[in-house]
Each structure stands twice: as structure tokens, then as C-alpha cells.
């Protein structure tokens, strides 16, 4: 029982044997004069004195309900209850379908009986103002309510299409879906950015990527993919990093990075096709047109980009990571690849472009020489070290300045793997569980990890990655 004010008490009722007979999209003029049961929450109310218009929302949209204050007591009672209920209250309505030319479905519902299932006792704090004035933190505090908003409903319906079409596409290309452990003993990339956890009496970590497991699985299943969380203790607050993100990880046997780039091209094209097919309504609501893409996406080599960038940014050296910000001047606002990254910027499992490039070279030769003397000296050094520049069979898929995916051909030769680990200062022993499978014929393989939220951000022009996930986790946020 809820006392809304001095005189108004509203009783919440049980569902009992009431069940919805129609979702909003199933209601049409063929049911005129039938009595149906609809359920949902009040999305809006218009009070015209003795007539009340209510939009009852369910997962597919709104149904118009109209109640008049006249006639018998029962109608008056329904009128009073609905008039007093706040938006977002959950109700069930048993009512007659009647013709209404002005409604988008050409019908509306006149209630004969209602059940108040859950009263909204408060006015939603952020729904009464223009949403653009509300900080995302305020919205996240009440995320489930926030997710009822049209904007996010559209995004998450498209997200669902993206996930389904990824599965469709990969399965039809002979991949199987796998799941790998999220509690692990050692870091995949051997770096920081891990979340330590207690694992019984040992220290363990949340997996920052399924990398080594998906590589191992190519040995048994050849082509595998996983859609699952990755955990990264990102120290900075940005609009494109989450501490827990969904990664679409793909790994394929007997191919190299060119083949998986082609696969990724086709995957992106397929997803866009499917969204256009299934989500035109949502795209219209978001006032978005998806890009008309042409595959293969352009491929720029890391070295060519660095050459271009050096014209305006003299401090950039071959071997540095490329900051997205400075890329702005030279890339368009669409998909493209940066390929052939310096081996030194990539994790130990990434294959050098030419084995002979590294076999026989002295230790540390995989890193570019850096000096701090004058620019002309440095240029000189750069030229000298050009022959030492070791490139990897790797790529990043970008959208404008946003990185969407990283991929590469992986090393499948144990000796080179060991050598690479040594150069990167990694402890072999900690990776023994992984290295030992390389004694048993791991096939050549290549793959990539595509960030789901990043991809959604790019396609749907979302400013903040937090709106591409249900309950974002970041350095400041562990609830809700
Ligand atoms: P960045 O340099 O943008 O932080 P990264 O190179 O560290 O990304 P990778 O290890 O290459 O990321 O991971 C593969 C993909 O997973 C990235 O291209 C990105 O789409 C996604 N990803 C990685 N880290 C995050 C994160 N913290 N939040 C959201 N997505 C992420
Ligand atoms: Mg990357």
C-alpha cells in the first residue's frame, strides 16, 4: 500500500493469474472489440481534465490507453488510480481494443480492470530535465532506469544485432565459440594493468585477454572465437577505456595477418549490413546513417604514417606508439588499418615480419636505438638504425582516431617465442603451462581482438564508452 498524499492510497497487487496476451507491436485493428491484457510501465501521461491518455511501454514500444472520468464507479476508480500513479510505475491493464485513427497503431485500449504491480514512489531525478544537461554519473547511479530511455534502448537493440551477426558470420565461416578462464595465474601480455585477486591461498589475476588460450585452441579446433569480458586496470580516466570490456576474440589456424584482416573487413561489412536490415527504426530514432563502407579498408603502414607525422611532429621517433590525437590530421573519419608495427611495441607472441630479420641478431636488436642529442643527429641515427627496424606482422583497425581492434600473425615456433620472451624480460617459467604445447605441433595462426564497446561507439557516434555498456566499470566506479 502506498500513501501518495493525505487522501490517496494506492494498493500494489499481485500478478496472480494475469498474463500479458499481447506485446505492443502485436496490437492492431483486427482485435477491435476484443479484451486483451497488456503490461508494462507508464512512459507518459497526458491529463485533459476528464480524459487521461497514458502511454504504456513494454520492451517493444508504447500502447495508448485512454480513460474517461464518467460513467460507472469502476471507471472512475481506474481513472483516479491512473491519474495518481507516477510515470515508471508498472501496471497491467485488461481492456478493450477500440479504434483510434489518430494513434499510430489506429487503435487504443480502454481499461476494464487494472492491476498496479509496482508503484513508482519518486519522480525520476534526471528524466524531468533535458538529458544533455545531466552528467553521466548521475544517470549511472540509477542505471536501470536510465536504460529505459529511448536513446539507450536504441543503442542496446543495435548492440544485440551486432553480437548476433558476429556469431552468424563466424559460425558460417567454420568457427566455433569457446570460453577460456577468466581467473589466471600469469599476465598474458606480461605487463601491468592487471587486477590481482585471491585464489584460495594464492595470488591470481583477472584475465586481460584470452590470448594464449585462444592460440592454444587453434591446435584443437583451428578456428575459434570468444565473446567475453577482458579486465584491465586502466589507470586513467578517458572516454574510451573501461576496466571491464567485452572483447570479440578471433583466432584462425593456417593463415597469417592478411587473411584475418580480410576476415575482419568482411565481418564489419556483414555487421553493418545486418544493422541496416534489422535496425532501421533505431537508426532513424538516433538520426544516424551508417557509413557506406568499401572493403578492403585502406591499409597504411606504421612506417609511412610515422614519416608523414614527422613533418609536423619532429619529436616522433620510429618505434614510438602513435597517439590517436596526432593522427587526426592525416586520417579520415572511417575505417582503416595501421599495419606492420615495430615488433618492440607488440607483445611477445607477435610474429616478426621476416624470421630472418631477427634470427641471428644480437639481443636488444628488436628495439630501436633512442638518443637525446640534436634532431639532425637523431635523423642520422634513425637512418643508421633503419636496417635494424624490425617490423611485425601486425595491425590495428582504426575508426578515425579510435582503435577498434589489434591483431597479428602469432609465433608458433617455440624457440623464437622463448627468445622473444627473454628480450622482453619475461620469466619463462611462469609461462611453462603455455610453452609446453608448442612441442606438439601448434599450427601457424593469426587473430585479433575487437573491442565491442569501441566498435559500438564508432558506429553509433557515442561520445562516452560508458553508454555502450550496461554497467560500466572504471577507476572510480564499482557500483551499481
Ligand atoms: P588502447 O591502446 O586503445 O588502450 P590496447 O592496444 O591497449 O588499446 P588491445 O590490447 O590491443 O588494446 O586490445 C584489443 C582491443 O580491445 C582494443 O583495440 C580495444 O578495442 C579493446 N580494448 C582494450 N582495452 C580496452 C579498454 N580498457 N576498454 C575498452 N576496450 C578496450
Ligand atoms: Mg591494441
PDB file of C-alpha atoms in Angstrom, residues 184-188 212-213 216 428-437:
ATOM      1  CA  UNK A 184      44.538 -16.820 -14.448  1.00  0.00           C
ATOM      2  CA  UNK A 185      47.947 -17.358 -12.928  1.00  0.00           C
ATOM      3  CA  UNK A 186      50.100 -15.090 -15.099  1.00  0.00           C
ATOM      4  CA  UNK A 187      49.704 -11.955 -17.149  1.00  0.00           C
ATOM      5  CA  UNK A 188      49.076 -12.559 -20.846  1.00  0.00           C
ATOM      6  CA  UNK A 212      47.207 -17.541 -25.007  1.00  0.00           C
ATOM      7  CA  UNK A 213      44.222 -19.843 -24.543  1.00  0.00           C
ATOM      8  CA  UNK A 216      46.265 -22.986 -27.875  1.00  0.00           C
ATOM      9  CA  UNK A 428      59.735 -18.388 -18.988  1.00  0.00           C
ATOM     10  CA  UNK A 429      58.858 -20.483 -16.013  1.00  0.00           C
ATOM     11  CA  UNK A 430      55.619 -18.579 -15.436  1.00  0.00           C
ATOM     12  CA  UNK A 431      54.519 -19.430 -18.975  1.00  0.00           C
ATOM     13  CA  UNK A 432      55.507 -23.068 -18.876  1.00  0.00           C
ATOM     14  CA  UNK A 433      51.858 -24.176 -18.991  1.00  0.00           C
ATOM     15  CA  UNK A 434      51.613 -22.376 -22.324  1.00  0.00           C
ATOM     16  CA  UNK A 435      55.005 -23.018 -23.855  1.00  0.00           C
ATOM     17  CA  UNK A 436      54.810 -26.777 -23.427  1.00  0.00           C
ATOM     18  CA  UNK A 437      52.018 -27.105 -26.031  1.00  0.00           C
TER      19      UNK A 437
END
